[in-house]
mmCIF file of C-alpha atoms in Angstrom:
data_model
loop_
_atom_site.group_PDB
_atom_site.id
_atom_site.type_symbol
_atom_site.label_atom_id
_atom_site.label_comp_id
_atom_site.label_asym_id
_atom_site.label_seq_id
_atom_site.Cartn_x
_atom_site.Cartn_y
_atom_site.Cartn_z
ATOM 1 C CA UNK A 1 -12.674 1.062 6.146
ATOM 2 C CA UNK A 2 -9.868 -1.282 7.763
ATOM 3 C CA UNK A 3 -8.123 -1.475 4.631
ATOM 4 C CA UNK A 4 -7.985 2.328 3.799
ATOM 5 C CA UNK A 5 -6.575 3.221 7.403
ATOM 6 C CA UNK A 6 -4.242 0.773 7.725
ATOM 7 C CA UNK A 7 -3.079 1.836 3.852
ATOM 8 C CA UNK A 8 -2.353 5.214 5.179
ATOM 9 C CA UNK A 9 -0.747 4.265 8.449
ATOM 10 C CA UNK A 10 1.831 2.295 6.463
ATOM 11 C CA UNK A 11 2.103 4.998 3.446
ATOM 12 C CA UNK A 12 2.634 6.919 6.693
ATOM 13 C CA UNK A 13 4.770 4.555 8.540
ATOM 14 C CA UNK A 14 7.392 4.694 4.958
ATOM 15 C CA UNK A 15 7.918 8.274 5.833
ATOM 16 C CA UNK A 16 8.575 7.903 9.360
ATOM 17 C CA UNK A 17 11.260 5.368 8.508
ATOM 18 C CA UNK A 18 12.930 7.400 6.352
ATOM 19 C CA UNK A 19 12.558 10.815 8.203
ATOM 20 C CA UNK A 20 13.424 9.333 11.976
ATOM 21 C CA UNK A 21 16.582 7.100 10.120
ATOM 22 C CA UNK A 22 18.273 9.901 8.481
ATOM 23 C CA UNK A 23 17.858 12.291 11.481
ATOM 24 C CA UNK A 24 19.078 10.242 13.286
ATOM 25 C CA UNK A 25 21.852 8.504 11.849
ATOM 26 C CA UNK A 26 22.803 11.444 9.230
ATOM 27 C CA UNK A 27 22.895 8.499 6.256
ATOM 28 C CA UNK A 28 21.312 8.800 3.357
ATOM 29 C CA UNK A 29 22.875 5.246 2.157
ATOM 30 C CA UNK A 30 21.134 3.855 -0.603
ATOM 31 C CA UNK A 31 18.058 6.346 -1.077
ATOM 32 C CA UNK A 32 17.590 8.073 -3.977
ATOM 33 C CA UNK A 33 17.118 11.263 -3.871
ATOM 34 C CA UNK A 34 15.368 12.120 -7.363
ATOM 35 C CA UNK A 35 12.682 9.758 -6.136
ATOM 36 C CA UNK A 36 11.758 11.536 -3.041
ATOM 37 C CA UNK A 37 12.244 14.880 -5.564
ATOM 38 C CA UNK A 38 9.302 12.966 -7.558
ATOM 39 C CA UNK A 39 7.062 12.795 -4.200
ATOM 40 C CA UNK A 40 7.229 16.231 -3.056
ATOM 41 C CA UNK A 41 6.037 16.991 -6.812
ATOM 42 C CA UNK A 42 3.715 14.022 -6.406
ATOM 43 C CA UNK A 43 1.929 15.461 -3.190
ATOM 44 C CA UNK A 44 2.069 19.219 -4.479
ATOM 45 C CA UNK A 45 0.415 18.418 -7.646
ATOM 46 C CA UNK A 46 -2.190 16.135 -6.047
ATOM 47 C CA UNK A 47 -2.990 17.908 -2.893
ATOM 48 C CA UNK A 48 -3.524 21.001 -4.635
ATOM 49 C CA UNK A 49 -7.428 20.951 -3.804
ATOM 50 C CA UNK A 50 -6.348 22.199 -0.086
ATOM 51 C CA UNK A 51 -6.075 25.282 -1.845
ATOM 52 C CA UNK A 52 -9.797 25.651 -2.633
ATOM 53 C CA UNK A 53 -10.846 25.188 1.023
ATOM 54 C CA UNK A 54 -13.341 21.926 -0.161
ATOM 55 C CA UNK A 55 -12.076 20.445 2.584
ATOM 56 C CA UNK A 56 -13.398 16.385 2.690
ATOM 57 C CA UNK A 57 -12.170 16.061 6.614
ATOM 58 C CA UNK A 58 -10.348 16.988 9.713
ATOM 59 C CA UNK A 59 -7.820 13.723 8.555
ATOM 60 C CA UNK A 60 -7.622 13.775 5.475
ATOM 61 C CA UNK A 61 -6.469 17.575 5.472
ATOM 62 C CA UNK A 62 -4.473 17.212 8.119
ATOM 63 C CA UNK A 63 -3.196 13.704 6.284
ATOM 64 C CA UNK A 64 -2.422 16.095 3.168
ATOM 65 C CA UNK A 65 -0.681 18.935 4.886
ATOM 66 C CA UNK A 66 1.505 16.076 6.908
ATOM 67 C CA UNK A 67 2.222 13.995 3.254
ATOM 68 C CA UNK A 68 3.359 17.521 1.817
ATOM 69 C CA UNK A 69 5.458 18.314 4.995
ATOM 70 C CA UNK A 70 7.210 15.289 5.169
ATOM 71 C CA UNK A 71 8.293 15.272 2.039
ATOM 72 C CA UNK A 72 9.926 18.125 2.074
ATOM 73 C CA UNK A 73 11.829 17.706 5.372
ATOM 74 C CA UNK A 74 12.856 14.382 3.936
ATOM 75 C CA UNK A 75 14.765 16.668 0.932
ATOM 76 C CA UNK A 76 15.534 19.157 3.633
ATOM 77 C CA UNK A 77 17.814 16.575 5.501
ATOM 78 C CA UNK A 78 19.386 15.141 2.278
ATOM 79 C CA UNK A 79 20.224 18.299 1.624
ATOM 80 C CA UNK A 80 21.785 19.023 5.303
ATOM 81 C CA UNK A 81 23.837 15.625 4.477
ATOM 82 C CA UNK A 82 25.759 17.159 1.734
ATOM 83 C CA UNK A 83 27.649 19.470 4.338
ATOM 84 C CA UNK A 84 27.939 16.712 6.955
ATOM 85 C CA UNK A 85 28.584 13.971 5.360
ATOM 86 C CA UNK A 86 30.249 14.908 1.434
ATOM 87 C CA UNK A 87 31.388 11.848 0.345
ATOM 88 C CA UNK A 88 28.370 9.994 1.327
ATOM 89 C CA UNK A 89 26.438 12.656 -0.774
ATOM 90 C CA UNK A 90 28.389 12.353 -3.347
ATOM 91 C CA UNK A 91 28.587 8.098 -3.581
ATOM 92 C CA UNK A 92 24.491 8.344 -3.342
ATOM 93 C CA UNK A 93 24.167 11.352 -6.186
ATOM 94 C CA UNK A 94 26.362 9.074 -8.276
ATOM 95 C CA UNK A 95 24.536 6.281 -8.441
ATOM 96 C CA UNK A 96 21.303 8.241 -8.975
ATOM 97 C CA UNK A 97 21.738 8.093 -12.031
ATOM 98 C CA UNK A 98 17.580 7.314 -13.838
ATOM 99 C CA UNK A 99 16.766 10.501 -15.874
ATOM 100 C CA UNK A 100 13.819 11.359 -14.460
ATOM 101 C CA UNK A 101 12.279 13.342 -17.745
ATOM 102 C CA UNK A 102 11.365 10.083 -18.903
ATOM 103 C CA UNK A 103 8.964 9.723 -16.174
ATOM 104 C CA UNK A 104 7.340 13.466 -16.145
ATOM 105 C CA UNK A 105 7.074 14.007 -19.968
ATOM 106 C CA UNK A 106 5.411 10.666 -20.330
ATOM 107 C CA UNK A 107 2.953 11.500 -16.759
ATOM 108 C CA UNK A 108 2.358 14.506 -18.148
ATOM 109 C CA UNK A 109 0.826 13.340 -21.881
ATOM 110 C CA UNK A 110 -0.749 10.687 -19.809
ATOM 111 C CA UNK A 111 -2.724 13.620 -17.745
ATOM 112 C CA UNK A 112 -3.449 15.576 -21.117
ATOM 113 C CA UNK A 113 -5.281 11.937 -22.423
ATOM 114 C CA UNK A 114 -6.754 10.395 -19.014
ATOM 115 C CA UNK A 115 -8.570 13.234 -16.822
ATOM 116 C CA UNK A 116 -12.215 14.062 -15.468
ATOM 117 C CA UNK A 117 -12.025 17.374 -16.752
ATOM 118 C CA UNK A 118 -9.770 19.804 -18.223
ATOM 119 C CA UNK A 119 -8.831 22.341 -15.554
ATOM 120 C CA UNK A 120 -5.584 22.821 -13.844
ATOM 121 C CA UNK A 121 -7.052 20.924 -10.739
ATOM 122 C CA UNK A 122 -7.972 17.980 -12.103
ATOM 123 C CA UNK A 123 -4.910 18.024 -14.987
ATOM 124 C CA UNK A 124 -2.454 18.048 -11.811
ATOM 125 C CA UNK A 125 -4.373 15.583 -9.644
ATOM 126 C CA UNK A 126 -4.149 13.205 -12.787
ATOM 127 C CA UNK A 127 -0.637 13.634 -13.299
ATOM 128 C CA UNK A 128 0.128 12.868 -9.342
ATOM 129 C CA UNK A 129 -1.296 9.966 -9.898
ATOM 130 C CA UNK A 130 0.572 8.507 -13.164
ATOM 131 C CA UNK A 131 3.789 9.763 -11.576
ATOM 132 C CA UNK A 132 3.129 8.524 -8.169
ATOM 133 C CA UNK A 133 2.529 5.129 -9.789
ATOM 134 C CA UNK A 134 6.401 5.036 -11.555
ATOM 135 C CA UNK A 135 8.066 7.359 -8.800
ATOM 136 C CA UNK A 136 10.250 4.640 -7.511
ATOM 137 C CA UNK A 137 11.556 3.413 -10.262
ATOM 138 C CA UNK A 138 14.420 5.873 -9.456
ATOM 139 C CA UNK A 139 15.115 3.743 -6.330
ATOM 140 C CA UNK A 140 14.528 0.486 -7.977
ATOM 141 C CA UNK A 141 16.576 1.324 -10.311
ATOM 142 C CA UNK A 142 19.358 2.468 -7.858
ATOM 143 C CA UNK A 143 18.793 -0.779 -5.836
ATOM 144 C CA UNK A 144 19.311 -3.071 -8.727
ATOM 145 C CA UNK A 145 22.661 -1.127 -9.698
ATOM 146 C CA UNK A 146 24.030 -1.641 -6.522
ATOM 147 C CA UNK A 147 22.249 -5.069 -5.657
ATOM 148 C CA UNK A 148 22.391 -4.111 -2.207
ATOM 149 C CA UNK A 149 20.045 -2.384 -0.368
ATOM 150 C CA UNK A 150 20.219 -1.546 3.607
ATOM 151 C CA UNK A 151 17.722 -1.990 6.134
ATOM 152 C CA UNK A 152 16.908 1.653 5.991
ATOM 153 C CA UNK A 153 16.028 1.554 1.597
ATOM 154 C CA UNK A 154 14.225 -2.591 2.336
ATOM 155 C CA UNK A 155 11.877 -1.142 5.307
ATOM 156 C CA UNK A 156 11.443 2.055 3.654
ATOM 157 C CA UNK A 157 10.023 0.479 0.254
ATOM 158 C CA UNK A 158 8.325 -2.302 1.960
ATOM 159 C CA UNK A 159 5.981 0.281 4.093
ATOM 160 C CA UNK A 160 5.513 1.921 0.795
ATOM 161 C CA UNK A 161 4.277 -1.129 -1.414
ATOM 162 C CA UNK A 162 2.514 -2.715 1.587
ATOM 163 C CA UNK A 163 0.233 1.037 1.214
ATOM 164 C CA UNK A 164 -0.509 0.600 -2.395
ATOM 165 C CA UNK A 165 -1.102 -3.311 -1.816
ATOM 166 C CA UNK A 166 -3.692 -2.030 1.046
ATOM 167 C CA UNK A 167 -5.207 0.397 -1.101
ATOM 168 C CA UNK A 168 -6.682 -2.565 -3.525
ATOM 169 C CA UNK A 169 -9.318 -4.380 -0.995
ATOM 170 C CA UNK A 170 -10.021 -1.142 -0.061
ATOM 171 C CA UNK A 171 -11.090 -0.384 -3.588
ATOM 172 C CA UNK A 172 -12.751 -3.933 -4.018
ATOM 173 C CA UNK A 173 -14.883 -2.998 -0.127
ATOM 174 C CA UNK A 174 -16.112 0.773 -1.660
ATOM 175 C CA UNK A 175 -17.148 -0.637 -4.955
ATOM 176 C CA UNK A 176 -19.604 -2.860 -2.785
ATOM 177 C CA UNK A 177 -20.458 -0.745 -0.249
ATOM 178 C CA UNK A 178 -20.516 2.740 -2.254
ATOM 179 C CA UNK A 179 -20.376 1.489 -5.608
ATOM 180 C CA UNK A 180 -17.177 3.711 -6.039
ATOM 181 C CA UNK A 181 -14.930 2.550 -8.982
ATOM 182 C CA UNK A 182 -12.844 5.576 -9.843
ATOM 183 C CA UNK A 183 -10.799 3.877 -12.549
ATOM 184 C CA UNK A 184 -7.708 6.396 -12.371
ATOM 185 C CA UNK A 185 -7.050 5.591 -9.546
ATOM 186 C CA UNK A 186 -7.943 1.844 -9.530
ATOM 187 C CA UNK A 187 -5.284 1.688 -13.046
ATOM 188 C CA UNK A 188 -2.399 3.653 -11.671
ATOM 189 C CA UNK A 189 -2.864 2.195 -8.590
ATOM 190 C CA UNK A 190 -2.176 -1.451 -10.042
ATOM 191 C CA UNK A 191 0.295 -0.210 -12.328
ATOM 192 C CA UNK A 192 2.331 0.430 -8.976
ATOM 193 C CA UNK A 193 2.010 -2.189 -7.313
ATOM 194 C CA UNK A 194 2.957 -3.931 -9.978
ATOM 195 C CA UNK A 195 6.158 -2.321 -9.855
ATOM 196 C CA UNK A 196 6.425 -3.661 -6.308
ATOM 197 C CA UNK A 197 5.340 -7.043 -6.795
ATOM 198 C CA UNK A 198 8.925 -8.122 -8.219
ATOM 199 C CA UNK A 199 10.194 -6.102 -4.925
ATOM 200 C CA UNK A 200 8.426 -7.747 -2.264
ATOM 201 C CA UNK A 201 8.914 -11.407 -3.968
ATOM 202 C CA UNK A 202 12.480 -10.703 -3.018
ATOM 203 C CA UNK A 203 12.033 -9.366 0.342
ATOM 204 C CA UNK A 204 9.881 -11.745 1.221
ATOM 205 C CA UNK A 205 12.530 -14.172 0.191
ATOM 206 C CA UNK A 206 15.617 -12.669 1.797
ATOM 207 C CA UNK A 207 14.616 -10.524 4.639
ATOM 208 C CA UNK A 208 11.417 -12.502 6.411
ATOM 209 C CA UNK A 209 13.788 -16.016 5.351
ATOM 210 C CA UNK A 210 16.619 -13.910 7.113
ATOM 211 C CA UNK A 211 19.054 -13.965 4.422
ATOM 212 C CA UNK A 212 20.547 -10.777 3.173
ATOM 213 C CA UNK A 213 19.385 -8.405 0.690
ATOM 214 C CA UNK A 214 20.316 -9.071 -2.148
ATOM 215 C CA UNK A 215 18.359 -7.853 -6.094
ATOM 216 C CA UNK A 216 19.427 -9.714 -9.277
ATOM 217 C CA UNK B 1 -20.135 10.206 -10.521
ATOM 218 C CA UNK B 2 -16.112 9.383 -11.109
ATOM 219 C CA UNK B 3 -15.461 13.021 -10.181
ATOM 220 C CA UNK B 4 -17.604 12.870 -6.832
ATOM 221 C CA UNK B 5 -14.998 10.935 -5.707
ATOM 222 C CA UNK B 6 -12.142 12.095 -7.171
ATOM 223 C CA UNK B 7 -10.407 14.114 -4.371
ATOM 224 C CA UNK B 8 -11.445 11.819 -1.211
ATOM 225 C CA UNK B 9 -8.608 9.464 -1.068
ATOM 226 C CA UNK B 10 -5.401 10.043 -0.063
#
């Protein structure tokens, strides 16, 4: 459905941002890297199904293998920053400062409790999902710190909430025309965009209003 | 019927 494509294409779109911005400009200003760390875990743990060869489609594997990808080359460049550009590596791994335990302990008991069954499959995939739904908090965190974010971090998160915001009519449109209601999903889902709400109240605000960005 | 589904979203 409309909803579920254009989810992806923005989830997709996030990436882009991030991946073409730092090739290109060799600035990793304002992103945090323990919160793309927690999305290359996110997508390893989740996709892990590719593995068993149950493939569901020619897009959605090839969706999984690019998710996995990009992610990686996103830490990849970071990395390549801290022998370009030092002291910009240095100012960004300063203020990363959320401990990031408190979000994988936590994801981890929340697996143990809220799965479909207990194998390592379906323990990982639930765990992807609880720490998918808090894995910018890192950022958030970073932005509010600094209460300034650039056009690269604003874009970048936007794409990314507009995604999970997508993904919730596309849940309402299966559960009447499949009668799908996978509750895991539906619950960690919300519990992200939750997270985001308070985000795009301010960028809706400041950046479509065409002031600056600016958190509290 | 949860489970059927499980693995088909991205």
């Amino acid at each position: 459905n409309i909803f579920r494509i254009l989810g992806d294409l923005s989830h997709l779109a996030s990436i882009v941002i991030l991946l073409r911005t730092v090739q290109k400009t060799r600035q990793v200003d304002g992103i945090s890297l323990k919160t793309q760390l927690l999305y290359v875990l996110v997508f390893c743990t989740r996709y892990l199904d590719l593995l068993t060869f149950r493939w569901k489609s020619v897009y959605n594997t090839l969706m999984k293998m690019v998710f996995i990808g990009a992610s990686v080359r996103v830490i990849q460049l970071i990395q390549e920053c801290k022998t370009r550009n030092a002291v910009a590596y240095k100012d960004m791994m300063a203020r990363d400062t959320f401990q990031i335990k408190y979000l994988v302990g936590p994801c981890a008991i929340l697996a143990l409790v809220f799965n479909y069954k207990f194998t390592v499959l379906e323990l990982c995939w639930s765990f992807s999902l609880w720490l998918e739904s808090v894995a910018i908090l890192p950022q958030l965190f970073m932005l509010s710190r600094s209460g300034k974010a650039g056009t690269l971090t604003t874009h970048y998160i936007f794409a990314l909430g507009l995604y999970r915001a997508l993904y919730i009519p596309n849940w309402i449109w299966r559960y009447y025309t499949e009668g799908r209601l996978e509750k895991l999903s539906v619950f960690t889902g919300l519990l992200q965009t939750a997270l985001y709400s308070d985000f795009f109240y301010i960028y809706y605000k400041k950046v479509i209003k065409g002031a600056g960005f600016e958190l509290p | 019927q949860e489970e059927k589904f499980a693995h088909d979203e991205l």
